mmCIF file of C-alpha atoms in Angstrom:
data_model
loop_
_atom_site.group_PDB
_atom_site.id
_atom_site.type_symbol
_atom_site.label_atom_id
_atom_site.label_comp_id
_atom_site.label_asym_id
_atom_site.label_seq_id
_atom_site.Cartn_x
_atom_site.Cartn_y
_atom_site.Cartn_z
ATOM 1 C CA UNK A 1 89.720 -37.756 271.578
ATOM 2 C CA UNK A 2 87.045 -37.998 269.333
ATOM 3 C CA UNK A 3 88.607 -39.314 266.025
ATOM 4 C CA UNK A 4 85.590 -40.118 263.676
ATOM 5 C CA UNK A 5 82.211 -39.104 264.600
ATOM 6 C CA UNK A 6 78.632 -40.188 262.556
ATOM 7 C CA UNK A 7 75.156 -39.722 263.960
ATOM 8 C CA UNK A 8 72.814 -41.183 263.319
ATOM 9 C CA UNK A 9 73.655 -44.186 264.912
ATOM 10 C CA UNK A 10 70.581 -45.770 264.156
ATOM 11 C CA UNK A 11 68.058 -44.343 261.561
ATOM 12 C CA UNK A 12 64.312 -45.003 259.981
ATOM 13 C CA UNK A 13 62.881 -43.844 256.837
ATOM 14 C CA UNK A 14 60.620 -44.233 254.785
ATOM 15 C CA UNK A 15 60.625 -44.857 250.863
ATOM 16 C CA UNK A 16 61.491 -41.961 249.355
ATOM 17 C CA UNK A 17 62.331 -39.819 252.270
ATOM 18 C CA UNK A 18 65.922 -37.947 252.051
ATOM 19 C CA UNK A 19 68.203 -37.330 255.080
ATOM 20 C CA UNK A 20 71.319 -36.528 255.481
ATOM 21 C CA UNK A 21 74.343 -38.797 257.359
ATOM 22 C CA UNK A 22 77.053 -36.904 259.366
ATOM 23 C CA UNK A 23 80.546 -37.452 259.444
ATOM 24 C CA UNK A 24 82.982 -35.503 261.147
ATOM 25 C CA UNK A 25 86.990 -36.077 262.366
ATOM 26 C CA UNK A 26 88.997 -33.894 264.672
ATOM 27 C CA UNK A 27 92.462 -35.686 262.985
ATOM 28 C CA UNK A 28 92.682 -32.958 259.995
ATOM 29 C CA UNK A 29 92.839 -36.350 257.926
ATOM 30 C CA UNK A 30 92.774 -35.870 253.950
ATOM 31 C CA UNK A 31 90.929 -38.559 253.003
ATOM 32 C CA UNK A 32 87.125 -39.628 253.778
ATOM 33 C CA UNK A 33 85.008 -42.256 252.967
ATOM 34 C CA UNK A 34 81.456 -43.668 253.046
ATOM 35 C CA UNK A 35 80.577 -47.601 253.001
ATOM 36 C CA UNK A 36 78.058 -49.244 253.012
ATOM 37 C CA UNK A 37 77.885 -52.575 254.240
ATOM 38 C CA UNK A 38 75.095 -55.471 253.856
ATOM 39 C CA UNK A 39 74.501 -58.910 255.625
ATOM 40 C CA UNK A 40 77.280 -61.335 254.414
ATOM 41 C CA UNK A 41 79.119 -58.456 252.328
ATOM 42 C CA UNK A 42 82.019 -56.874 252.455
ATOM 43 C CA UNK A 43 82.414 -52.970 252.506
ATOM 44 C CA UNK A 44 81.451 -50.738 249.449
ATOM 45 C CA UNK A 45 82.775 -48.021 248.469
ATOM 46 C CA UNK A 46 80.234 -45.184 247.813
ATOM 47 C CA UNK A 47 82.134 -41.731 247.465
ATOM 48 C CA UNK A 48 85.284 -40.806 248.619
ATOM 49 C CA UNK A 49 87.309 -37.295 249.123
ATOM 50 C CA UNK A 50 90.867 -36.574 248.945
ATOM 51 C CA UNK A 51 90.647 -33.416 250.487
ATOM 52 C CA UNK A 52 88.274 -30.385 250.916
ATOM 53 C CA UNK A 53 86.049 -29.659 247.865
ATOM 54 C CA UNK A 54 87.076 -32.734 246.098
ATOM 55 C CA UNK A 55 85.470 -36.116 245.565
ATOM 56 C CA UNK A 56 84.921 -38.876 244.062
ATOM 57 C CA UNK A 57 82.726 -42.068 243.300
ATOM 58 C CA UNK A 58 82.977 -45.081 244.268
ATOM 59 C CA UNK A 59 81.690 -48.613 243.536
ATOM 60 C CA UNK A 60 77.715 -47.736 244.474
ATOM 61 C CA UNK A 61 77.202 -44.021 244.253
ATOM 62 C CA UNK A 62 73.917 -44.231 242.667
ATOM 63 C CA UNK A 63 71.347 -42.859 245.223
ATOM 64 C CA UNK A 64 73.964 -40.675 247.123
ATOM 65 C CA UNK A 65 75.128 -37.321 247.340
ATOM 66 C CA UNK A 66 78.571 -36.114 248.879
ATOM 67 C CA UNK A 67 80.305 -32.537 249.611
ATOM 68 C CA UNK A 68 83.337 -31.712 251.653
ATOM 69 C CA UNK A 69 83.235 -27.934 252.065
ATOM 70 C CA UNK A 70 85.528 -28.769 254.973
ATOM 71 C CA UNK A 71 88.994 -31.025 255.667
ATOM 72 C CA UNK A 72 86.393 -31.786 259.054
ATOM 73 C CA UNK A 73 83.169 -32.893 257.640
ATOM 74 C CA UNK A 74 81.574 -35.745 255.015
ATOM 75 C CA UNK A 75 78.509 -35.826 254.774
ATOM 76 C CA UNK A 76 75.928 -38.289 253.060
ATOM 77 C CA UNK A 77 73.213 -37.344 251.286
ATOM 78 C CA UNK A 78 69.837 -39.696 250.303
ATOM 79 C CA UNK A 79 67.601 -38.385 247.877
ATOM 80 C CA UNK A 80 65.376 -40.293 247.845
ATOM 81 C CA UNK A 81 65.199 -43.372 250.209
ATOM 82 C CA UNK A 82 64.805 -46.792 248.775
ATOM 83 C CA UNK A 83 64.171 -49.903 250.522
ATOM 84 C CA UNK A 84 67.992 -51.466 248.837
ATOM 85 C CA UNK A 85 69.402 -48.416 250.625
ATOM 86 C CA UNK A 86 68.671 -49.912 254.235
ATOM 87 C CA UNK A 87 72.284 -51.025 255.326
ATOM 88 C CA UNK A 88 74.989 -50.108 257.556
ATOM 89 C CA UNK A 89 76.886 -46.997 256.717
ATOM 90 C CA UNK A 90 80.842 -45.925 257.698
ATOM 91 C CA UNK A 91 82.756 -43.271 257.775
ATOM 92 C CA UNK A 92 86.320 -43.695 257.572
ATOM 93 C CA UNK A 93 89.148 -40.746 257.202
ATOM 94 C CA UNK A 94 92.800 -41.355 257.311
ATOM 95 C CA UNK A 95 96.146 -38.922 255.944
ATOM 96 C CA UNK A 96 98.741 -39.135 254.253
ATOM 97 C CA UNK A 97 102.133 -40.098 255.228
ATOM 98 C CA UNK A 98 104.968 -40.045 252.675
ATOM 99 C CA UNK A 99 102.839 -40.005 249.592
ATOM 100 C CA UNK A 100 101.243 -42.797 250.926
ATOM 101 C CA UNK A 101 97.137 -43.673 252.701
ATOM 102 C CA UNK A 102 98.596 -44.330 256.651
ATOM 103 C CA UNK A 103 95.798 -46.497 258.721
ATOM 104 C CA UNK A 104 92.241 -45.600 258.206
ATOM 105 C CA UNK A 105 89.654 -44.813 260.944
ATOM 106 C CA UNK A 106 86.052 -45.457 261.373
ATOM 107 C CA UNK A 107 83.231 -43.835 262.811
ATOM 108 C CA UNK A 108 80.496 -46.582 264.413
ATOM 109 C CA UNK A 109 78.589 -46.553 261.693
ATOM 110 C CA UNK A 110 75.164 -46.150 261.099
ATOM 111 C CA UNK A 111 72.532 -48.470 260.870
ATOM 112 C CA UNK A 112 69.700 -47.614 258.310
ATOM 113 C CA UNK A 113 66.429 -49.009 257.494
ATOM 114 C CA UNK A 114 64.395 -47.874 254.868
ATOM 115 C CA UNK A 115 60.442 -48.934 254.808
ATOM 116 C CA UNK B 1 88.196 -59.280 238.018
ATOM 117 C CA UNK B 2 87.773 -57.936 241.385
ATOM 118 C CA UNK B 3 89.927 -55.042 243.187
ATOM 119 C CA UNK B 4 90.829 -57.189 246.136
ATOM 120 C CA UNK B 5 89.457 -60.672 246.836
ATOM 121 C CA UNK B 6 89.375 -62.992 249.711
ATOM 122 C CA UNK B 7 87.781 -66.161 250.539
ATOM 123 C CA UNK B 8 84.838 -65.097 252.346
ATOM 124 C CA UNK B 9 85.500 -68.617 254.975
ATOM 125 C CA UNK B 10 84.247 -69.440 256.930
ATOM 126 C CA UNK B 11 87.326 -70.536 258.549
ATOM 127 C CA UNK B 12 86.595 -73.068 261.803
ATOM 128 C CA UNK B 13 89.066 -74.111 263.311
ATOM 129 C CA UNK B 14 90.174 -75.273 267.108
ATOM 130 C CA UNK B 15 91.629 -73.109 269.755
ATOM 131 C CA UNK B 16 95.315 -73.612 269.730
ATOM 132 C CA UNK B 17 95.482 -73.918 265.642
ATOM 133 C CA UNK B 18 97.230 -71.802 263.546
ATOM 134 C CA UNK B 19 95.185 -70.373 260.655
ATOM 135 C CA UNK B 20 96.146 -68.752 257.366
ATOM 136 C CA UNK B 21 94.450 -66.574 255.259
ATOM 137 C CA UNK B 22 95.367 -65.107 251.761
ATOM 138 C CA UNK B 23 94.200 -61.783 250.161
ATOM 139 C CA UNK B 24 95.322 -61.343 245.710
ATOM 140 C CA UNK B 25 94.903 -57.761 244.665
ATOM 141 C CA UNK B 26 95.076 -56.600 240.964
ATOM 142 C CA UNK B 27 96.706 -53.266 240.827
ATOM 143 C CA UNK B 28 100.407 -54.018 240.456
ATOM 144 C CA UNK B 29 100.942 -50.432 241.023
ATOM 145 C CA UNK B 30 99.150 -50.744 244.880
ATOM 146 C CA UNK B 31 101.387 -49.162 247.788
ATOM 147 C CA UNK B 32 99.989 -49.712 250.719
ATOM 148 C CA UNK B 33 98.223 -52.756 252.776
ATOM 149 C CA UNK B 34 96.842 -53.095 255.744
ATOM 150 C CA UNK B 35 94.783 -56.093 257.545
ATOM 151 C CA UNK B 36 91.523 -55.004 259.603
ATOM 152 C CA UNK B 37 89.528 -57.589 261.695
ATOM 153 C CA UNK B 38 85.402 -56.589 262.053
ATOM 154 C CA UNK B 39 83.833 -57.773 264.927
ATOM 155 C CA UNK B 40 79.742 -58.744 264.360
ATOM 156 C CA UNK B 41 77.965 -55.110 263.775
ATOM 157 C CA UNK B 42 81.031 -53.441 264.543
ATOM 158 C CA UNK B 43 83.143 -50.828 263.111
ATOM 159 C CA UNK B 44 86.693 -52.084 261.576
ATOM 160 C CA UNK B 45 89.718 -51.588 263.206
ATOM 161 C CA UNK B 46 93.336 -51.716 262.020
ATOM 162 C CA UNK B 47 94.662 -54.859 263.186
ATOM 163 C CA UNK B 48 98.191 -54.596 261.511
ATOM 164 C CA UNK B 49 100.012 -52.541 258.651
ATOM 165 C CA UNK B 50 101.708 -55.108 255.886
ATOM 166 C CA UNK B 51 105.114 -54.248 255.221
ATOM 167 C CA UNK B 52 107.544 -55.486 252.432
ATOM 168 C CA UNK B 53 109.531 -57.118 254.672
ATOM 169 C CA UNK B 54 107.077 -58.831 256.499
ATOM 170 C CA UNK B 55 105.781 -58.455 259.784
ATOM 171 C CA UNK B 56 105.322 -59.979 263.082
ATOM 172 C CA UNK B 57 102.706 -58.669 265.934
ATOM 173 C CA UNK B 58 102.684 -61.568 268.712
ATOM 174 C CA UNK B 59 100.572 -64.471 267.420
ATOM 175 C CA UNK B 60 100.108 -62.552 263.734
ATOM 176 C CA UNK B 61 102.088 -62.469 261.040
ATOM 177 C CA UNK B 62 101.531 -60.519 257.804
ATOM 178 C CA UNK B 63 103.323 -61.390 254.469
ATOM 179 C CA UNK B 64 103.382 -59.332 250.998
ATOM 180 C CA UNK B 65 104.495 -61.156 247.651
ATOM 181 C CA UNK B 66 104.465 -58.346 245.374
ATOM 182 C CA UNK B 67 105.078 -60.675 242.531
ATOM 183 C CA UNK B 68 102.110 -62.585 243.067
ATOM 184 C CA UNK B 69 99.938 -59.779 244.030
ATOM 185 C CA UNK B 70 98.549 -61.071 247.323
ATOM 186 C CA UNK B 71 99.251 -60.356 250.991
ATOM 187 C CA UNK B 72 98.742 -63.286 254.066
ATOM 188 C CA UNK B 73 98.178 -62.943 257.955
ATOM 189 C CA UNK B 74 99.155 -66.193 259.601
ATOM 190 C CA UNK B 75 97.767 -65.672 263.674
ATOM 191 C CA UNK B 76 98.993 -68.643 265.297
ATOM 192 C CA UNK B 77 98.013 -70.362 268.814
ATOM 193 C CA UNK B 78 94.373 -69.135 267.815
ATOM 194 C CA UNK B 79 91.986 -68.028 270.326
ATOM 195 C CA UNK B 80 88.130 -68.007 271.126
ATOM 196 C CA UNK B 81 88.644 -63.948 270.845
ATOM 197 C CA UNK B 82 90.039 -64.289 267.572
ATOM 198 C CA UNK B 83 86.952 -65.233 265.994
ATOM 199 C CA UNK B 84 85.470 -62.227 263.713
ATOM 200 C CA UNK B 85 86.142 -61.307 260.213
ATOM 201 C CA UNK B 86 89.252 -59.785 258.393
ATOM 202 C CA UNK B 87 89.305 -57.417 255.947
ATOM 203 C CA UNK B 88 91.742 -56.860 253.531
ATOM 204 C CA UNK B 89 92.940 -53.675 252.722
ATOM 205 C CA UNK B 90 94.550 -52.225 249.757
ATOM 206 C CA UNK B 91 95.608 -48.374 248.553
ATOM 207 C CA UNK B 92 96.998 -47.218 245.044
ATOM 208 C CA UNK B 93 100.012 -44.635 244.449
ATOM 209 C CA UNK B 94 98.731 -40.778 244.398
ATOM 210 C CA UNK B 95 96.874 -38.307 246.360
ATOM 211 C CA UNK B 96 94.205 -39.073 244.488
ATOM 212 C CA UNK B 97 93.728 -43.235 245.313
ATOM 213 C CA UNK B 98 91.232 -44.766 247.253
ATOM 214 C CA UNK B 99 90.964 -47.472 249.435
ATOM 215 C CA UNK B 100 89.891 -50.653 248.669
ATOM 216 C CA UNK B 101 88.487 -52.870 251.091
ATOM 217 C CA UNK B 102 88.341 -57.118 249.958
ATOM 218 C CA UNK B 103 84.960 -58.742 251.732
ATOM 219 C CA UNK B 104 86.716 -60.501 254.330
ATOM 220 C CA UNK B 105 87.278 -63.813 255.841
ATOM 221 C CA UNK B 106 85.097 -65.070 258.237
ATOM 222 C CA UNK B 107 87.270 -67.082 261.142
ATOM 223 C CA UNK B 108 85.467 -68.976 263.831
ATOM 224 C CA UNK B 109 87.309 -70.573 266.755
ATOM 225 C CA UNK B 110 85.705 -73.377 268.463
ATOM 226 C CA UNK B 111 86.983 -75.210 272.117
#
């Protein structure tokens, strides 16, 4: 039982690099997310999908990229790596039940540094 | 105003204590809420669903006062391995909502 899978789990790049994050659940959830999180802060959102081919932006999409060609996979696109981009990434899917967003799940995240 | 707020603690308090912390959201129109605790460097995990009613889950109790727009957790008889943060956790009505995370509430239990 997988449930939500992201690799890298740990990542460096330099400034201006791009790479890709992957995200990928076996629960045939709707919904997907990418975080970011910094020292001392909470989660932010940075895209979000309510199902395959759609998305959506979140608090801090500037930077980042996102397609769901798939219900299975999210994945997270930098352009161009910046330095205020090192953080830790999650992935987080979750379905709905009744109309409404049931408990969401989270991959381990993925811990970025940008030089 | 922010989506969801919390106050970010840190909360220290002895073993044995009960603790209480309070989470105000701003979309009257929000459906569902749930309470996550984060471990250091860790992923979240669901710690308990909030229901209208009210809930109980051993030592942890979560409240919603729709009319005030916030949700509590009460853990009582608090424990060394209840010390991480908690995370808020707040969705809108629609297939199309999102959900919104508040920045937590560091607790700390001490002997």
């Amino acid at each position: 039982n997988a449930g939500v899978t992201q690799t890298p789990k740990f990542q460096v790049l330099k400034t201006g690099q791009s790479m890709t994050l992957q995200c990928a659940q076996d629960m045939n959830h709707e919904y997907m997310s990418w975080y970011r999180q910094d020292p001392g802060m909470g989660l932010r959102l940075i895209h979000y999908s309510v199902g395959a081919g759609i998305t959506d932006q979140g608090e801090v999409p500037n930077g980042y990229n996102v397609s769901r060609s798939t219900t299975e996979d999210f994945p997270l696109r930098l352009l161009s790596a910046a330095p205020s981009q090192t953080s830790v990434y999650f992935c987080a899917s979750s379905r709905q039940g009744e109309g409404l967003w049931t408990e969401a799940f989270f991959g381990q995240g993925t811990r970025l540094t940008v030089v | 105003r922010k989506e969801v707020e919390q106050d970010p603690g840190p909360f220290n308090v002895p073993e044995g204590a009960t603790v209480a912390f309070n989470c105000t959201y701003s979309n009257s129109a929000s459906q569902s809420f749930f309470w996550y605790r984060q471990d250091c460097r860790k992923e979240p995990k669901l710690l308990m669903s909030v229901y209208s009613s009210g809930n109980e889950d051993g030592r942890f109790t979560a409240q919603l006062n729709r009319a005030s727009q916030y949700i509590s957790l009460l853990i009582r008889d608090s424990k060394l391995s209840d010390s991480a943060t908690y995370l808020c956790v707040v969705t809108g009505t629609g297939t199309a909502s999102k959900l919104t995370f508040g920045t937590g509430t560091r607790l700390q239990v001490t002997l």
